[in-house]
Amino acid sequence: MLREILINFVSRQQICRYLSTGSKLYKANDDPINKSTKIPRLPDAQFQTAHLIKEKGKIYDKKPFRMLCERGKVYMWCACGRSKTQPLCDGSHKYKQLGPPSPNKPVKFVPEEDGEVWFCNCKQTDNRPFCDGTHKRQDIQETVR
């Protein structure tokens, strides 16, 4: 409740002065506004372990996607197979309209040098986010026509 009030009444620059300390909301150089107000943390850990999730996503295509990647740029590979911007994530794994939220989270990839990368588009790879040839299996070839 307090967070919505702050967003509605405080200008954008003033909102930037609010800091998250621990799990409580504090105003910069001031006492806590409300000790019970919590701000959700961004779950960065999900991107560091998303490649370890055992459940495979929905089969999107039966061939990999070749992409020229830039050094240092962050790429978020779609692991659920629902994204409309394949092979990259568009947040579709969170949309309730597409069914229950997917346990598959995007896999973060930051190339160390410019070059060509083959991203898995069948979403069945054991080497996320890269193609490992799993798309050649008969069941995957028959699923996508």
Short mmCIF file of C-alpha atoms in Angstrom, two decimals:
data_model
loop_
_atom_site.label_atom_id
_atom_site.label_comp_id
_atom_site.label_asym_id
_atom_site.label_seq_id
_atom_site.Cartn_x
_atom_site.Cartn_y
_atom_site.Cartn_z
CA MET A 1 0.00 0.00 0.00
CA LEU A 2 2.70 2.46 1.00
CA ARG A 3 4.72 1.61 -2.10
CA GLU A 4 1.77 2.47 -4.40
CA ILE A 5 1.26 5.76 -2.58
CA LEU A 6 4.94 6.65 -2.99
CA ILE A 7 4.89 5.82 -6.69
CA ASN A 8 1.76 7.93 -7.21
CA PHE A 9 2.93 11.00 -5.28
CA VAL A 10 6.69 11.13 -5.61
CA SER A 11 8.47 12.21 -8.79
CA ARG A 12 10.69 9.75 -10.65
CA GLN A 13 13.91 11.34 -9.33
CA GLN A 14 12.68 11.17 -5.76
CA ILE A 15 11.78 7.49 -6.10
CA CYS A 16 15.38 6.83 -7.13
CA ARG A 17 16.50 8.14 -3.74
CA TYR A 18 14.66 5.36 -1.96
CA LEU A 19 16.99 2.52 -1.14
CA SER A 20 16.40 -1.10 -0.34
CA THR A 21 18.32 -2.07 2.78
CA GLY A 22 17.91 -5.72 3.64
CA SER A 23 14.27 -6.49 3.02
CA LYS A 24 12.91 -3.18 4.35
CA LEU A 25 12.28 0.08 2.51
CA TYR A 26 14.23 3.09 3.77
CA LYS A 27 14.36 6.68 2.62
CA ALA A 28 17.88 7.92 1.88
CA ASN A 29 19.46 9.50 4.99
CA ASP A 30 16.28 9.01 6.98
CA ASP A 31 14.52 6.61 9.33
CA PRO A 32 12.54 3.67 7.98
CA ILE A 33 9.24 4.76 6.43
CA ASN A 34 7.43 1.65 7.56
CA LYS A 35 9.29 -1.30 9.01
CA SER A 36 6.72 -3.79 7.69
CA THR A 37 7.04 -2.64 4.05
CA LYS A 38 8.98 -5.17 2.00
CA ILE A 39 10.39 -4.87 -1.49
CA PRO A 40 10.82 -8.06 -3.48
CA ARG A 41 14.40 -8.79 -4.46
CA LEU A 42 15.32 -9.50 -8.05
CA PRO A 43 16.07 -13.22 -8.16
CA ASP A 44 19.45 -12.98 -9.92
CA ALA A 45 20.29 -16.45 -8.65
CA GLN A 46 17.71 -17.97 -11.01
CA PHE A 47 19.80 -16.85 -13.98
CA GLN A 48 22.94 -18.39 -12.54
CA THR A 49 21.33 -21.80 -11.99
CA ALA A 50 18.67 -21.86 -14.74
CA HIS A 51 20.86 -24.08 -16.88
CA LEU A 52 20.69 -26.75 -14.15
CA ILE A 53 16.88 -27.15 -14.16
CA LYS A 54 16.11 -30.72 -15.23
CA GLU A 55 12.67 -30.07 -16.71
CA LYS A 56 12.76 -29.36 -20.44
CA GLY A 57 10.72 -26.65 -22.14
CA LYS A 58 8.13 -26.91 -24.90
CA ILE A 59 9.64 -27.95 -28.23
CA TYR A 60 9.72 -24.82 -30.39
CA ASP A 61 11.61 -25.91 -33.51
CA LYS A 62 13.49 -28.93 -34.84
CA LYS A 63 16.67 -27.08 -35.76
CA PRO A 64 19.08 -24.76 -33.90
CA PHE A 65 19.25 -20.99 -34.34
CA ARG A 66 22.50 -19.38 -35.51
CA MET A 67 23.17 -15.94 -34.05
CA LEU A 68 26.09 -13.53 -34.25
CA CYS A 69 26.72 -12.45 -30.66
CA GLU A 70 28.62 -9.41 -29.42
CA ARG A 71 31.27 -9.64 -26.72
CA GLY A 72 29.98 -8.51 -23.32
CA LYS A 73 26.32 -8.22 -24.38
CA VAL A 74 23.80 -10.09 -22.20
CA TYR A 75 21.59 -12.63 -23.96
CA MET A 76 18.71 -14.34 -22.14
CA TRP A 77 17.97 -17.67 -23.85
CA CYS A 78 14.36 -18.86 -23.63
CA ALA A 79 14.20 -22.22 -21.85
CA CYS A 80 10.40 -22.61 -21.75
CA GLY A 81 9.74 -22.58 -25.52
CA ARG A 82 6.87 -20.07 -25.29
CA SER A 83 8.74 -16.91 -26.34
CA LYS A 84 7.69 -15.13 -29.54
CA THR A 85 11.24 -13.79 -29.93
CA GLN A 86 13.01 -17.17 -30.13
CA PRO A 87 15.66 -18.08 -29.22
CA LEU A 88 15.65 -15.19 -26.73
CA CYS A 89 13.27 -14.74 -23.79
CA ASP A 90 10.37 -12.29 -23.90
CA GLY A 91 8.97 -13.17 -20.47
CA SER A 92 6.31 -15.57 -21.76
CA HIS A 93 7.19 -18.10 -19.04
CA LYS A 94 5.38 -15.77 -16.61
CA TYR A 95 2.14 -15.21 -18.59
CA LYS A 96 -0.85 -16.90 -16.95
CA GLN A 97 -2.82 -16.62 -20.20
CA LEU A 98 -0.49 -19.22 -21.78
CA GLY A 99 -1.15 -21.77 -19.05
CA PRO A 100 0.49 -22.34 -15.71
CA PRO A 101 3.77 -20.45 -15.24
CA SER A 102 6.73 -22.44 -16.49
CA PRO A 103 9.39 -23.57 -14.01
CA ASN A 104 11.93 -22.92 -16.78
CA LYS A 105 13.65 -19.58 -16.39
CA PRO A 106 15.80 -17.88 -19.04
CA VAL A 107 19.46 -18.82 -19.17
CA LYS A 108 21.86 -15.88 -19.09
CA PHE A 109 24.68 -15.95 -21.64
CA VAL A 110 27.41 -13.30 -21.94
CA PRO A 111 29.92 -14.07 -24.71
CA GLU A 112 33.58 -13.43 -23.99
CA GLU A 113 34.26 -12.61 -27.65
CA ASP A 114 32.34 -11.67 -30.80
CA GLY A 115 31.27 -14.65 -32.84
CA GLU A 116 28.72 -17.14 -34.03
CA VAL A 117 26.66 -19.11 -31.51
CA TRP A 118 24.20 -21.94 -32.19
CA PHE A 119 21.33 -21.68 -29.71
CA CYS A 120 19.10 -24.69 -29.09
CA ASN A 121 15.56 -24.15 -30.39
CA CYS A 122 14.12 -27.56 -29.50
CA LYS A 123 14.66 -26.71 -25.78
CA GLN A 124 15.65 -30.33 -25.06
CA THR A 125 19.43 -29.78 -24.95
CA ASP A 126 21.54 -30.94 -22.02
CA ASN A 127 24.01 -28.12 -22.72
CA ARG A 128 21.79 -25.06 -22.18
CA PRO A 129 21.63 -22.66 -24.02
CA PHE A 130 23.68 -24.28 -26.77
CA CYS A 131 22.63 -26.90 -29.31
CA ASP A 132 23.99 -30.38 -28.60
CA GLY A 133 22.25 -32.18 -31.48
CA THR A 134 19.30 -33.43 -29.43
CA HIS A 135 16.93 -32.02 -32.08
CA LYS A 136 17.95 -34.92 -34.35
CA ARG A 137 16.02 -37.40 -32.18
CA GLN A 138 13.05 -38.98 -33.96
CA ASP A 139 10.48 -37.88 -31.34
CA ILE A 140 11.53 -34.22 -31.70
CA GLN A 141 11.52 -34.37 -35.50
CA GLU A 142 7.98 -35.80 -35.42
CA THR A 143 6.69 -33.25 -32.89
CA VAL A 144 7.42 -30.21 -35.07
CA ARG A 145 6.18 -30.32 -38.64
#
